[in-house]
XYZ file of C-alpha atoms in Angstrom:
722
model
C 8.890 18.082 22.984
C 11.915 18.177 20.728
C 13.997 15.195 19.879
C 17.063 14.347 21.867
C 19.999 16.157 20.291
C 21.030 14.371 17.130
C 24.593 13.123 17.082
C 25.372 11.740 13.631
C 27.471 8.600 13.749
C 29.350 8.046 10.521
C 29.989 4.370 10.053
C 33.016 4.415 7.826
C 33.801 1.784 5.275
C 37.590 1.759 5.219
C 38.887 0.827 1.813
C 42.497 -0.273 1.534
C 45.006 1.108 -0.917
C 43.734 -1.395 -3.465
C 41.121 1.220 -4.353
C 43.623 3.155 -6.374
C 42.759 3.730 -10.018
C 45.161 1.045 -11.177
C 44.019 -1.670 -8.793
C 42.383 -3.620 -11.600
C 43.378 -3.636 -15.235
C 39.911 -3.157 -16.675
C 38.204 -0.622 -18.913
C 37.155 2.430 -16.892
C 33.468 2.522 -16.011
C 31.415 5.612 -16.776
C 31.198 8.399 -14.230
C 28.480 7.694 -11.711
C 25.751 10.183 -10.799
C 23.825 11.147 -7.691
C 20.562 10.418 -9.495
C 21.596 6.862 -10.260
C 22.329 6.249 -6.589
C 18.741 7.191 -5.713
C 17.373 4.294 -7.748
C 17.114 0.687 -6.635
C 17.610 -0.756 -10.085
C 20.225 1.651 -11.393
C 20.071 3.410 -14.724
C 21.464 0.472 -16.703
C 19.885 -2.482 -14.919
C 17.153 -4.386 -16.750
C 14.309 -5.339 -14.435
C 14.240 -8.760 -16.118
C 17.719 -9.493 -14.764
C 16.840 -8.859 -11.115
C 16.167 -11.732 -8.717
C 12.716 -12.089 -7.246
C 9.765 -9.813 -7.832
C 10.839 -6.441 -9.218
C 8.742 -3.910 -11.133
C 9.372 -0.434 -12.424
C 6.829 2.198 -13.388
C 8.674 4.466 -15.803
C 7.822 8.064 -16.568
C 5.907 6.863 -19.643
C 3.952 4.392 -17.509
C 3.017 7.083 -15.001
C 2.037 9.576 -17.691
C -0.329 7.112 -19.397
C -3.161 7.826 -16.941
C -1.440 10.683 -15.091
C -2.891 9.645 -11.731
C -2.307 11.814 -8.686
C -3.413 8.862 -6.521
C -0.477 6.509 -5.810
C -2.877 3.643 -5.137
C -4.356 3.823 -8.649
C -0.826 3.694 -10.086
C 0.282 0.690 -8.037
C -2.592 -1.609 -9.039
C -0.645 -2.432 -12.221
C 1.860 -4.347 -10.067
C 0.960 -7.890 -8.956
C 1.112 -8.727 -5.264
C 0.193 -5.183 -4.213
C -3.074 -4.454 -2.366
C -4.577 -1.029 -1.794
C -7.379 0.151 0.429
C -9.130 3.338 -0.646
C -10.046 5.908 1.956
C -10.477 9.487 0.759
C -10.647 8.765 -2.996
C -7.728 11.048 -3.890
C -4.831 9.054 -2.438
C -4.070 11.453 0.416
C -4.110 8.587 2.955
C -2.236 5.773 1.255
C -3.016 2.257 2.503
C -0.707 -0.165 0.707
C 0.156 -3.777 1.465
C 2.149 -6.494 -0.272
C 1.851 -10.253 -0.283
C -0.806 -10.394 2.418
C 0.599 -7.790 4.796
C -1.896 -5.330 6.238
C -2.473 -2.105 4.305
C -3.186 0.167 7.266
C -1.239 3.367 6.610
C 1.294 1.329 4.574
C 3.028 0.498 7.857
C 4.157 -2.984 6.720
C 5.894 -1.645 3.595
C 9.202 0.222 3.429
C 8.456 3.553 1.725
C 11.356 5.554 0.300
C 11.837 8.686 -1.772
C 15.129 8.875 -3.627
C 16.442 5.904 -1.660
C 15.741 7.503 1.737
C 13.129 6.342 4.264
C 10.030 8.500 3.770
C 7.609 7.472 6.540
C 7.413 10.130 9.290
C 8.930 7.770 11.897
C 9.686 4.455 10.158
C 10.983 2.703 13.287
C 9.068 4.270 16.185
C 5.704 4.851 14.453
C 5.588 3.571 10.859
C 1.952 4.454 10.048
C 2.382 6.837 7.105
C -0.070 9.708 7.498
C 2.421 11.494 5.263
C 3.040 9.987 1.849
C 5.223 11.517 -0.892
C 3.157 13.327 -3.525
C 2.865 10.691 -6.238
C 1.893 13.134 -9.004
C 5.340 14.747 -9.081
C 7.309 11.491 -9.292
C 9.274 10.494 -12.393
C 9.532 6.814 -11.594
C 8.358 4.252 -9.058
C 10.254 1.071 -8.184
C 8.650 -1.831 -6.330
C 10.480 -4.809 -4.890
C 9.043 -7.795 -3.042
C 10.528 -10.902 -1.502
C 14.238 -11.556 -1.915
C 14.709 -8.440 -4.042
C 13.865 -6.257 -1.031
C 16.305 -7.822 1.437
C 18.767 -4.890 1.377
C 16.163 -2.420 2.596
C 14.636 -2.110 6.029
C 13.482 -1.924 8.696
C 10.492 -3.932 7.374
C 11.541 -6.678 4.983
C 8.553 -9.061 4.798
C 6.258 -7.247 2.374
C 8.446 -5.176 0.137
C 9.825 -1.788 -0.834
C 8.414 1.170 -2.734
C 11.022 3.659 -3.884
C 9.714 6.841 -5.500
C 12.126 8.753 -7.695
C 11.572 12.500 -7.586
C 12.212 14.964 -10.401
C 15.760 14.616 -11.669
C 17.775 17.526 -12.982
C 17.311 17.658 -16.776
C 20.242 16.642 -18.977
C 19.603 19.618 -21.293
C 20.919 23.125 -20.681
C 17.352 24.279 -20.149
C 14.176 22.211 -20.042
C 10.817 22.344 -18.347
C 7.149 21.543 -18.358
C 3.860 23.155 -17.433
C 0.648 21.162 -17.102
C -2.794 22.138 -15.879
C -5.870 20.015 -15.264
C -9.444 20.733 -14.189
C -12.367 18.461 -13.531
C -15.500 17.633 -11.606
C -15.968 18.270 -7.896
C -13.656 21.271 -8.105
C -10.621 19.163 -9.004
C -7.676 21.223 -10.262
C -3.971 20.598 -10.713
C -1.035 22.815 -11.664
C 2.351 21.176 -12.155
C 5.497 22.754 -13.494
C 9.265 22.460 -13.386
C 12.252 24.199 -14.923
C 15.913 23.317 -14.758
C 19.046 22.516 -16.644
C 22.528 21.075 -16.616
C 25.636 23.222 -16.635
C 29.278 22.287 -16.958
C 29.686 22.052 -13.174
C 26.475 23.483 -11.666
C 23.005 22.104 -12.404
C 19.600 22.667 -10.822
C 15.848 22.156 -11.045
C 12.805 23.703 -9.350
C 9.388 22.018 -9.335
C 5.956 23.146 -8.103
C 2.962 20.840 -7.733
C -0.470 21.863 -6.457
C -3.706 19.974 -6.589
C -7.076 20.413 -4.932
C -10.744 19.413 -4.983
C -13.992 20.357 -3.279
C -14.686 16.665 -2.627
C -17.378 14.309 -3.873
C -19.293 14.017 -0.585
C -21.933 16.392 0.791
C -22.178 17.159 4.508
C -25.790 16.934 5.639
C -27.351 20.347 6.387
C -24.074 22.136 5.553
C -22.476 23.924 2.606
C -18.925 23.119 3.711
C -16.564 21.382 1.285
C -15.204 17.877 1.846
C -12.111 18.277 -0.306
C -8.501 19.366 0.076
C -5.655 21.617 -1.030
C -2.100 20.303 -1.234
C 1.098 22.123 -2.239
C 4.492 20.571 -2.928
C 7.665 22.490 -3.845
C 10.992 20.845 -4.698
C 14.420 22.290 -5.505
C 17.736 20.586 -6.261
C 21.208 22.002 -6.863
C 24.122 19.806 -7.950
C 27.832 20.413 -8.280
C 30.056 18.025 -10.211
C 33.768 17.978 -10.866
C 35.175 17.919 -14.383
C 34.872 14.560 -16.132
C 38.653 14.145 -16.212
C 39.122 14.763 -12.478
C 41.269 12.210 -10.651
C 38.224 11.300 -8.553
C 34.978 12.260 -10.257
C 32.453 13.545 -7.660
C 28.968 14.963 -7.418
C 27.293 16.772 -4.519
C 23.552 17.430 -4.613
C 21.377 19.343 -2.169
C 17.636 18.725 -2.179
C 14.968 20.666 -0.301
C 11.274 19.823 -0.428
C 8.367 21.484 1.348
C 4.718 20.426 1.272
C 1.539 21.304 3.118
C -2.006 20.015 3.098
C -5.366 21.283 4.267
C -8.073 18.655 3.852
C -11.594 18.488 5.266
C -11.326 14.771 5.802
C -12.992 12.478 8.341
C -13.051 8.955 9.726
C -16.800 9.215 10.154
C -18.474 6.796 7.763
C -22.127 5.824 7.333
C -24.426 3.145 8.639
C -25.385 0.533 6.051
C -28.887 1.999 5.862
C -27.609 5.529 5.241
C -25.075 4.260 2.699
C -27.830 2.531 0.750
C -29.971 5.689 0.885
C -27.270 8.265 0.002
C -23.724 6.859 -0.267
C -22.054 10.235 -0.910
C -23.444 11.975 2.159
C -21.524 12.831 5.336
C -22.967 13.333 8.788
C -23.278 16.884 10.032
C -21.248 16.031 13.144
C -18.158 15.804 10.891
C -18.498 19.357 9.543
C -15.438 20.628 11.466
C -13.167 17.676 10.661
C -9.877 18.820 9.141
C -6.355 17.562 8.543
C -3.542 20.158 8.477
C 0.016 19.028 7.707
C 3.469 20.420 6.944
C 6.477 18.459 5.723
C 10.087 19.573 5.254
C 12.778 17.390 3.726
C 16.462 18.257 3.500
C 18.861 15.897 1.793
C 22.572 16.207 0.990
C 24.029 13.506 -1.243
C 27.579 12.851 -2.372
C 29.018 10.285 -4.766
C 32.646 9.659 -5.650
C 34.221 7.392 -8.220
C 37.100 5.991 -6.178
C 38.462 3.881 -9.021
C 37.392 1.907 -12.048
C 35.918 -0.617 -9.645
C 34.579 1.319 -6.684
C 31.917 3.981 -6.182
C 30.923 5.397 -2.808
C 27.589 7.177 -2.256
C 26.607 8.920 0.989
C 23.406 10.760 1.944
C 22.547 12.816 5.005
C 18.798 13.365 5.409
C 16.330 15.182 7.653
C 12.526 14.916 7.535
C 10.296 17.070 9.726
C 6.546 16.402 9.647
C 3.737 17.867 11.717
C 0.022 17.114 11.511
C -3.166 17.769 13.372
C -6.139 15.704 12.322
C -9.027 17.432 14.058
C -11.833 14.904 13.773
C -14.924 13.491 15.470
C -14.174 10.749 17.983
C -17.553 10.397 19.764
C -21.139 11.438 19.117
C -23.552 11.346 22.051
C -20.921 9.388 23.972
C -20.871 6.742 21.254
C -17.536 5.888 19.593
C -17.155 5.936 15.808
C -16.219 2.269 15.999
C -19.745 1.260 16.905
C -20.637 0.549 13.286
C -21.984 3.925 12.215
C -23.865 6.470 14.311
C -27.517 7.248 13.592
C -27.491 10.988 14.318
C -31.138 11.500 13.381
C -32.169 8.880 15.948
C -29.993 10.550 18.595
C -31.681 13.899 17.909
C -35.092 12.259 18.270
C -34.098 10.653 21.571
C -32.622 13.844 23.038
C -35.144 15.911 25.096
C -33.483 19.122 23.910
C -32.555 17.931 20.432
C -28.894 18.619 21.292
C -26.142 16.004 20.884
C -22.723 16.168 22.516
C -19.876 15.757 19.997
C -16.245 15.119 20.960
C -13.652 16.260 18.418
C -10.146 15.049 19.093
C -7.117 17.059 18.025
C -4.816 14.245 16.907
C -1.813 16.539 17.066
C 1.595 14.977 16.400
C 5.105 16.042 15.405
C 7.538 13.677 13.726
C 11.260 13.753 13.106
C 13.294 11.335 10.998
C 16.971 11.843 10.208
C 20.163 9.980 9.610
C 23.123 9.215 7.403
C 23.585 6.308 5.022
C 26.394 5.179 2.764
C 26.783 2.462 0.128
C 29.976 1.202 -1.490
C 29.542 -0.423 -4.897
C 32.350 -2.804 -5.790
C 32.904 -4.510 -9.148
C 34.924 -7.733 -8.939
C 34.198 -8.989 -12.457
C 31.658 -11.756 -11.816
C 30.892 -10.425 -8.315
C 28.948 -7.168 -7.969
C 29.077 -6.364 -4.258
C 27.345 -3.684 -2.206
C 28.362 -2.737 1.318
C 25.908 -0.486 3.129
C 25.552 1.264 6.464
C 22.917 3.553 7.967
C 22.524 5.359 11.257
C 18.973 6.549 11.819
C 16.931 8.322 14.498
C 13.237 9.105 14.533
C 10.449 10.062 16.907
C 6.752 10.748 17.167
C 5.641 13.383 19.684
C 1.941 12.869 20.435
C 0.380 15.896 22.169
C -3.399 15.697 21.848
C -6.615 17.028 23.354
C -10.398 16.815 22.958
C -12.802 19.709 22.329
C -16.486 19.296 23.091
C -19.289 20.681 20.919
C -23.060 20.804 20.992
C -24.840 19.792 17.779
C -28.256 21.402 17.933
C -31.524 20.480 16.227
C -30.662 22.723 13.261
C -27.323 20.852 12.889
C -25.140 23.783 13.916
C -22.134 23.027 16.108
C -21.151 25.236 19.048
C -17.957 24.833 21.065
C -18.869 24.132 24.695
C -15.514 23.143 26.177
C -11.981 23.709 24.863
C -9.628 20.889 25.722
C -6.178 21.514 27.167
C -3.351 20.347 24.845
C -1.675 17.264 26.257
C -4.662 16.028 28.269
C -5.715 13.288 25.870
C -2.456 11.698 24.754
C 0.925 12.971 25.851
C 3.914 10.871 24.946
C 7.035 10.517 22.797
C 7.904 7.325 20.921
C 11.478 7.354 19.666
C 14.001 5.054 18.030
C 17.634 4.861 17.063
C 19.055 2.200 14.775
C 22.260 1.081 13.132
C 21.857 -1.005 9.990
C 24.607 -2.773 8.051
C 24.281 -4.920 4.961
C 26.362 -6.715 2.379
C 24.945 -8.004 -0.883
C 26.782 -10.034 -3.504
C 25.538 -10.700 -7.028
C 27.643 -13.580 -8.312
C 27.449 -14.466 -12.008
C 28.458 -18.031 -12.742
C 27.702 -19.047 -16.291
C 23.924 -19.060 -16.733
C 23.414 -18.765 -12.972
C 23.157 -15.501 -11.072
C 23.294 -15.936 -7.312
C 22.266 -13.049 -5.074
C 23.251 -13.498 -1.439
C 22.620 -10.869 1.180
C 23.055 -10.339 4.895
C 21.439 -7.479 6.813
C 22.139 -6.600 10.451
C 20.074 -4.133 12.485
C 20.646 -2.956 16.029
C 17.823 -0.774 17.319
C 16.422 0.790 20.448
C 12.738 1.784 20.515
C 11.395 3.732 23.507
C 8.273 5.382 24.862
C 8.020 8.181 27.407
C 4.428 8.684 28.524
C 3.279 11.566 30.755
C -0.342 10.390 30.764
C -3.339 12.722 30.652
C -2.733 14.711 33.849
C 0.687 16.274 33.181
C 0.379 18.420 30.016
C 3.452 20.450 31.007
C 5.576 17.294 31.327
C 6.854 18.187 34.770
C 6.931 14.686 36.235
C 9.008 11.650 35.332
C 7.222 9.859 32.504
C 6.397 6.178 32.437
C 9.093 4.517 30.365
C 9.092 1.499 28.056
C 12.073 0.321 26.077
C 12.630 -2.415 23.513
C 16.253 -3.040 22.540
C 17.096 -5.694 19.993
C 19.334 -6.722 17.163
C 18.637 -9.027 14.278
C 20.474 -10.757 11.434
C 18.506 -11.173 8.213
C 19.902 -13.450 5.476
C 18.570 -13.733 1.938
C 19.408 -15.918 -1.046
C 18.063 -15.715 -4.596
C 19.036 -17.703 -7.672
C 18.173 -17.072 -11.301
C 18.970 -19.360 -14.206
C 19.012 -18.148 -17.813
C 17.521 -21.032 -19.790
C 17.968 -19.051 -23.013
C 18.071 -15.448 -24.151
C 14.364 -15.002 -23.424
C 13.498 -17.267 -20.481
C 14.690 -16.967 -16.872
C 13.869 -19.163 -13.879
C 13.983 -17.406 -10.507
C 13.677 -18.493 -6.892
C 14.674 -17.344 -3.477
C 14.286 -17.363 0.274
C 14.677 -14.594 2.838
C 13.990 -13.861 6.470
C 11.317 -11.213 6.950
C 11.300 -8.884 9.936
C 9.512 -5.954 11.562
C 10.560 -4.483 14.936
C 8.240 -4.423 17.948
C 6.655 -1.103 18.873
C 7.076 0.356 22.382
C 3.458 -0.672 23.026
C 4.190 -4.356 22.361
C 4.106 -5.793 25.871
C 5.823 -9.029 24.790
C 8.493 -7.136 22.811
C 8.112 -9.781 20.100
C 9.533 -9.206 16.627
C 7.482 -9.895 13.538
C 9.443 -12.675 11.859
C 8.816 -14.835 8.831
C 10.548 -17.009 6.263
C 9.518 -16.003 2.760
C 9.860 -18.110 -0.364
C 9.255 -17.385 -4.033
C 9.637 -19.376 -7.227
C 8.766 -18.477 -10.776
C 9.782 -17.513 -14.279
C 10.119 -14.534 -16.589
C 9.892 -14.561 -20.366
C 10.441 -11.593 -22.659
C 10.783 -11.555 -26.419
C 10.132 -8.681 -28.777
C 6.770 -7.122 -27.870
C 5.691 -9.916 -25.522
C 6.563 -10.411 -21.850
C 5.191 -12.561 -19.070
C 6.055 -13.203 -15.424
C 4.597 -15.735 -12.988
C 5.713 -16.062 -9.371
C 4.483 -18.258 -6.529
C 5.106 -16.881 -3.050
C 4.801 -18.328 0.435
C 5.255 -16.371 3.666
C 5.559 -18.466 6.829
C 5.198 -16.184 9.874
C 6.372 -17.203 13.323
C 4.654 -14.048 14.547
C 2.679 -11.299 12.818
C 2.112 -7.812 14.224
C -1.044 -5.720 14.268
C -0.591 -2.057 15.171
C -3.560 -0.370 16.824
C -4.466 2.966 15.223
C -7.593 5.081 15.002
C -7.885 4.053 11.354
C -8.201 0.428 12.509
C -11.062 1.290 14.864
C -9.106 0.730 18.071
C -10.374 2.140 21.353
C -8.787 5.368 22.622
C -6.913 3.684 25.447
C -5.311 1.148 23.078
C -4.123 3.505 20.336
C -0.447 2.835 19.647
C -0.468 -0.639 21.169
C 0.832 -3.566 19.151
C -0.635 -7.061 19.149
C 0.937 -10.378 18.236
C -1.029 -12.851 16.107
C 1.480 -15.663 16.338
C 1.835 -18.102 13.453
C 0.325 -17.055 10.127
C 0.543 -18.416 6.573
C 0.202 -16.469 3.317
C 0.425 -18.074 -0.129
C -0.235 -16.699 -3.561
C 0.408 -16.328 -7.262
C 1.517 -13.152 -9.026
C 1.074 -12.999 -12.780
C 1.745 -10.216 -15.251
C 1.872 -10.192 -19.030
C 2.006 -7.595 -21.763
C 1.954 -7.477 -25.534
C 1.855 -4.766 -28.158
C -0.005 -5.525 -31.389
C 1.339 -3.639 -34.399
C -1.223 -2.623 -37.059
C 1.200 -0.470 -38.990
C 0.285 3.145 -38.258
C -1.597 2.084 -35.129
C -0.406 0.000 -32.167
C -2.485 -1.705 -29.495
C -0.653 -2.212 -26.168
C -2.226 -4.784 -23.839
C -1.341 -5.423 -20.203
C -2.809 -7.878 -17.686
C -2.001 -8.114 -13.968
C -3.425 -10.806 -11.685
C -2.885 -11.712 -8.024
C -4.300 -14.704 -6.154
C -3.809 -14.746 -2.379
C -4.723 -17.130 0.424
C -4.233 -16.065 4.039
C -4.661 -18.066 7.228
C -4.290 -17.500 10.947
C -2.824 -20.684 12.413
C -3.937 -20.265 16.019
C -6.925 -19.088 18.069
C -6.769 -15.883 20.133
C -8.537 -12.654 21.102
C -7.242 -9.111 20.725
C -8.495 -5.530 20.490
C -6.966 -5.367 17.022
C -8.169 -8.505 15.211
C -11.068 -9.361 17.520
C -11.964 -13.022 18.110
C -9.812 -15.127 15.800
C -10.053 -18.863 15.202
C -7.369 -20.994 13.604
C -8.076 -21.158 9.880
C -9.608 -17.665 9.636
C -8.796 -15.409 6.685
C -7.174 -11.989 7.109
C -9.287 -8.878 6.777
C -8.830 -6.662 3.721
C -6.906 -9.119 1.552
C -8.937 -10.094 -1.549
C -8.453 -13.637 -2.778
C -8.504 -12.462 -6.400
C -7.723 -9.165 -8.060
C -6.795 -8.301 -11.612
C -6.286 -5.333 -13.882
C -6.567 -5.249 -17.668
C -5.378 -2.313 -19.767
C -5.862 -2.019 -23.531
C -4.970 0.958 -25.653
C -4.754 2.297 -29.176
C -2.035 4.688 -30.288
C -1.379 6.587 -33.490
C 1.295 9.118 -34.337
C -0.295 12.000 -32.404
C -3.102 10.390 -30.385
C -3.529 7.714 -27.710
C -6.430 6.129 -25.837
C -6.375 3.648 -22.954
C -9.061 1.785 -21.054
C -8.279 0.255 -17.652
C -10.491 -2.377 -16.013
C -9.700 -3.044 -12.347
C -11.386 -5.906 -10.474
C -11.072 -6.336 -6.707
C -12.590 -9.513 -5.301
C -14.707 -9.831 -2.198
C -12.805 -9.497 1.051
C -13.574 -9.684 4.711
C -13.523 -6.600 6.943
C -12.854 -8.774 10.010
C -11.018 -12.045 10.507
C -13.178 -15.051 9.685
C -14.299 -17.461 6.978
C -16.955 -17.178 4.292
C -19.841 -14.773 3.829
C -20.624 -12.001 6.267
C -22.895 -8.962 6.189
C -19.774 -6.879 6.824
C -17.747 -8.267 3.925
C -16.538 -5.806 1.287
C -18.274 -6.783 -1.950
C -16.338 -7.390 -5.151
C -16.201 -4.434 -7.516
C -15.085 -3.528 -11.023
C -13.903 0.007 -11.746
C -13.157 1.242 -15.279
C -10.939 4.251 -16.089
C -10.468 5.916 -19.484
C -7.983 8.403 -20.880
C -7.395 9.941 -24.315
C -4.668 12.375 -25.363
C -3.807 14.300 -28.516
C -0.598 16.090 -29.488
C -1.613 19.489 -30.860
C 2.081 20.226 -31.495
C 5.417 18.504 -30.935
C 5.605 19.972 -27.446
C 1.923 20.394 -26.553
C -0.713 17.876 -25.560
C -4.345 17.893 -24.479
C -5.880 15.107 -22.387
C -9.331 13.900 -21.405
C -9.709 11.503 -18.446
C -12.572 9.714 -16.761
C -12.113 7.843 -13.479
C -14.787 5.230 -12.737
C -16.437 5.472 -16.175
C -19.348 3.215 -15.182
C -19.978 5.274 -12.026
C -19.738 2.168 -9.854
C -20.951 2.846 -6.304
C -19.029 0.656 -3.896
C -17.925 0.252 -0.299
C -14.224 1.084 -0.143
C -13.639 0.141 3.504
C -15.187 -0.465 6.912
C -11.849 -0.035 8.664
C -13.103 2.917 10.719
C -16.109 1.006 12.050
C -18.527 2.301 9.411
C -18.947 2.451 5.652
C -16.674 4.651 3.507
C -17.609 5.044 -0.151
C -15.283 4.876 -3.149
C -14.715 7.686 -5.625
C -17.558 8.140 -8.175
C -17.327 8.997 -11.883
C -15.013 11.992 -12.274
C -14.118 13.679 -15.569
C -11.230 16.048 -16.173
C -9.408 17.788 -19.016
C -5.783 18.835 -19.117
C -3.131 20.641 -21.135
C 0.645 20.113 -21.103
C 3.458 22.217 -22.573
C 7.090 21.056 -22.726
C 10.207 22.991 -23.630
């Protein structure tokens, strides 16, 4: 069940003797750093100067509300859609510009510039997501800005920047937080910079008992998650002939969460929205994640920097959760357990619990050469990558008696439910040129990917994998061009526009082996002056073919899990708008921020599939609201701050179609509040309330039944810095 032996292929970028220090008679550039190479924007790049849609959540932005849920943080960025599931952000569902949100599979997720999904080519559904609460910065690119990053280039890129080594000789932080429903968080780091050796160690733990109650049970519905990070860096002396840095990063995390896919019927939701059926009392997700990363940067000359990273990600998970009750699948629209008890002569119901046991491996090597040719800033990049998902599952059978106790009646044999390996290998090359020509900046890019995606399936009758497995293989290569132009009308106003080819590879379960391909356009403007900024962008995505990947979270039948369906031609159009202003009242300031996204989606042909159901030309996509906005207003003095956030998500369909439906997700407005006070220069206390108005709302029906959103939750915290 292990991956085929990994043979790293270093794709060398051979630089001629012109790379010597005297190749260009220009002022020497500053020494580069490993940390800067992890970022998309770079330490000295203004977001306003980037082509296309680009947004950055700085450390100050993230600390404003101090969310541990990545989806609450990302709603401040236009064109991003999130779909709540567990209420704490453990299962991130993120989409961009009309792409599906399911497990963030249509978005390229990175940590420190490295692909972070467990198997981004072979199985992109991200049941692992980097712990957002420990991140220092989050970068989001959409459209033409994201063209350098793959393998999925239609929606966009999220790059999460982990804790960087402090610039001081010694620095650190300790913060603690406690709140309702047993919520608790401990976060601390310590590190410092030496003359040649620097390091940092960080620990992050958070947990909760959960806000749902299992019927007839005292078991919790919460989680515990631990995340430990360490980095060590060596750098040469500043006056070395070739300044270099080498950094080693190791990160380990684990999670134990009593989570379920089992939602409620509409009637039970209306009666008690925060209840959970007793059949889900044994549901549990257990995960472990190990990341190793070795990065090297070298200043080859005044004009050239070369950065290389070798990475290894190992992720294992077993989501032990109800799949059938009384022979009825969870996708039937909610299971009425009380009625099943009444109809059973013995009062006993059979419950199937599936061990969704999987191991993932993702590893590779990537290198980027930055070249400065005066008015041309050029990047040459290469990556060799391998990943796999090893699915080795079984089903245990239980009896749920009339007193709602569950007794194991039959232990399944591992490998008798799903028993296969999906794997991929890929070579990616890109070149990107930023050409400054007067008031014009032209960004032209070309990305090439050559990939092989395979499946070996032993079926349900060969758990020892003794026979020759059924084999599927998709081999393809693709060339992806992009072009973006910005024009500086004056010092404050920029016009931007661009076009790119979007792409996602076919999964092994795609019988037609069809790529997801689109042509994506954007046009808009940015204005920034003093304390005021505004951005408006129109986008249009014209799909030749859109993918839908069948997962349990999308309510697919057992026999179709892992299959991929083609929707054919699809159109997505929209407007992204963001503005901010800070009003100065002297000793008090009032920052204001508004984010708005309008989206129209349309299937352009009629078809049937197990993923989308019966679709007619003209139907809207599921789970893409036509309107969503977020408004944040704050007040800040010398030692205190308060902020109120109002988040509106418009009505959206849970299935493809047009207009009203009993299964639509109603519009909702959720309000969050936070206040903080500095009790000393290096100490702060904080009071937070999520969902101040205690709005009760349907978060999703993606699992075939109703899942409720997070209720009002208060917490207090303390932070100490040194």
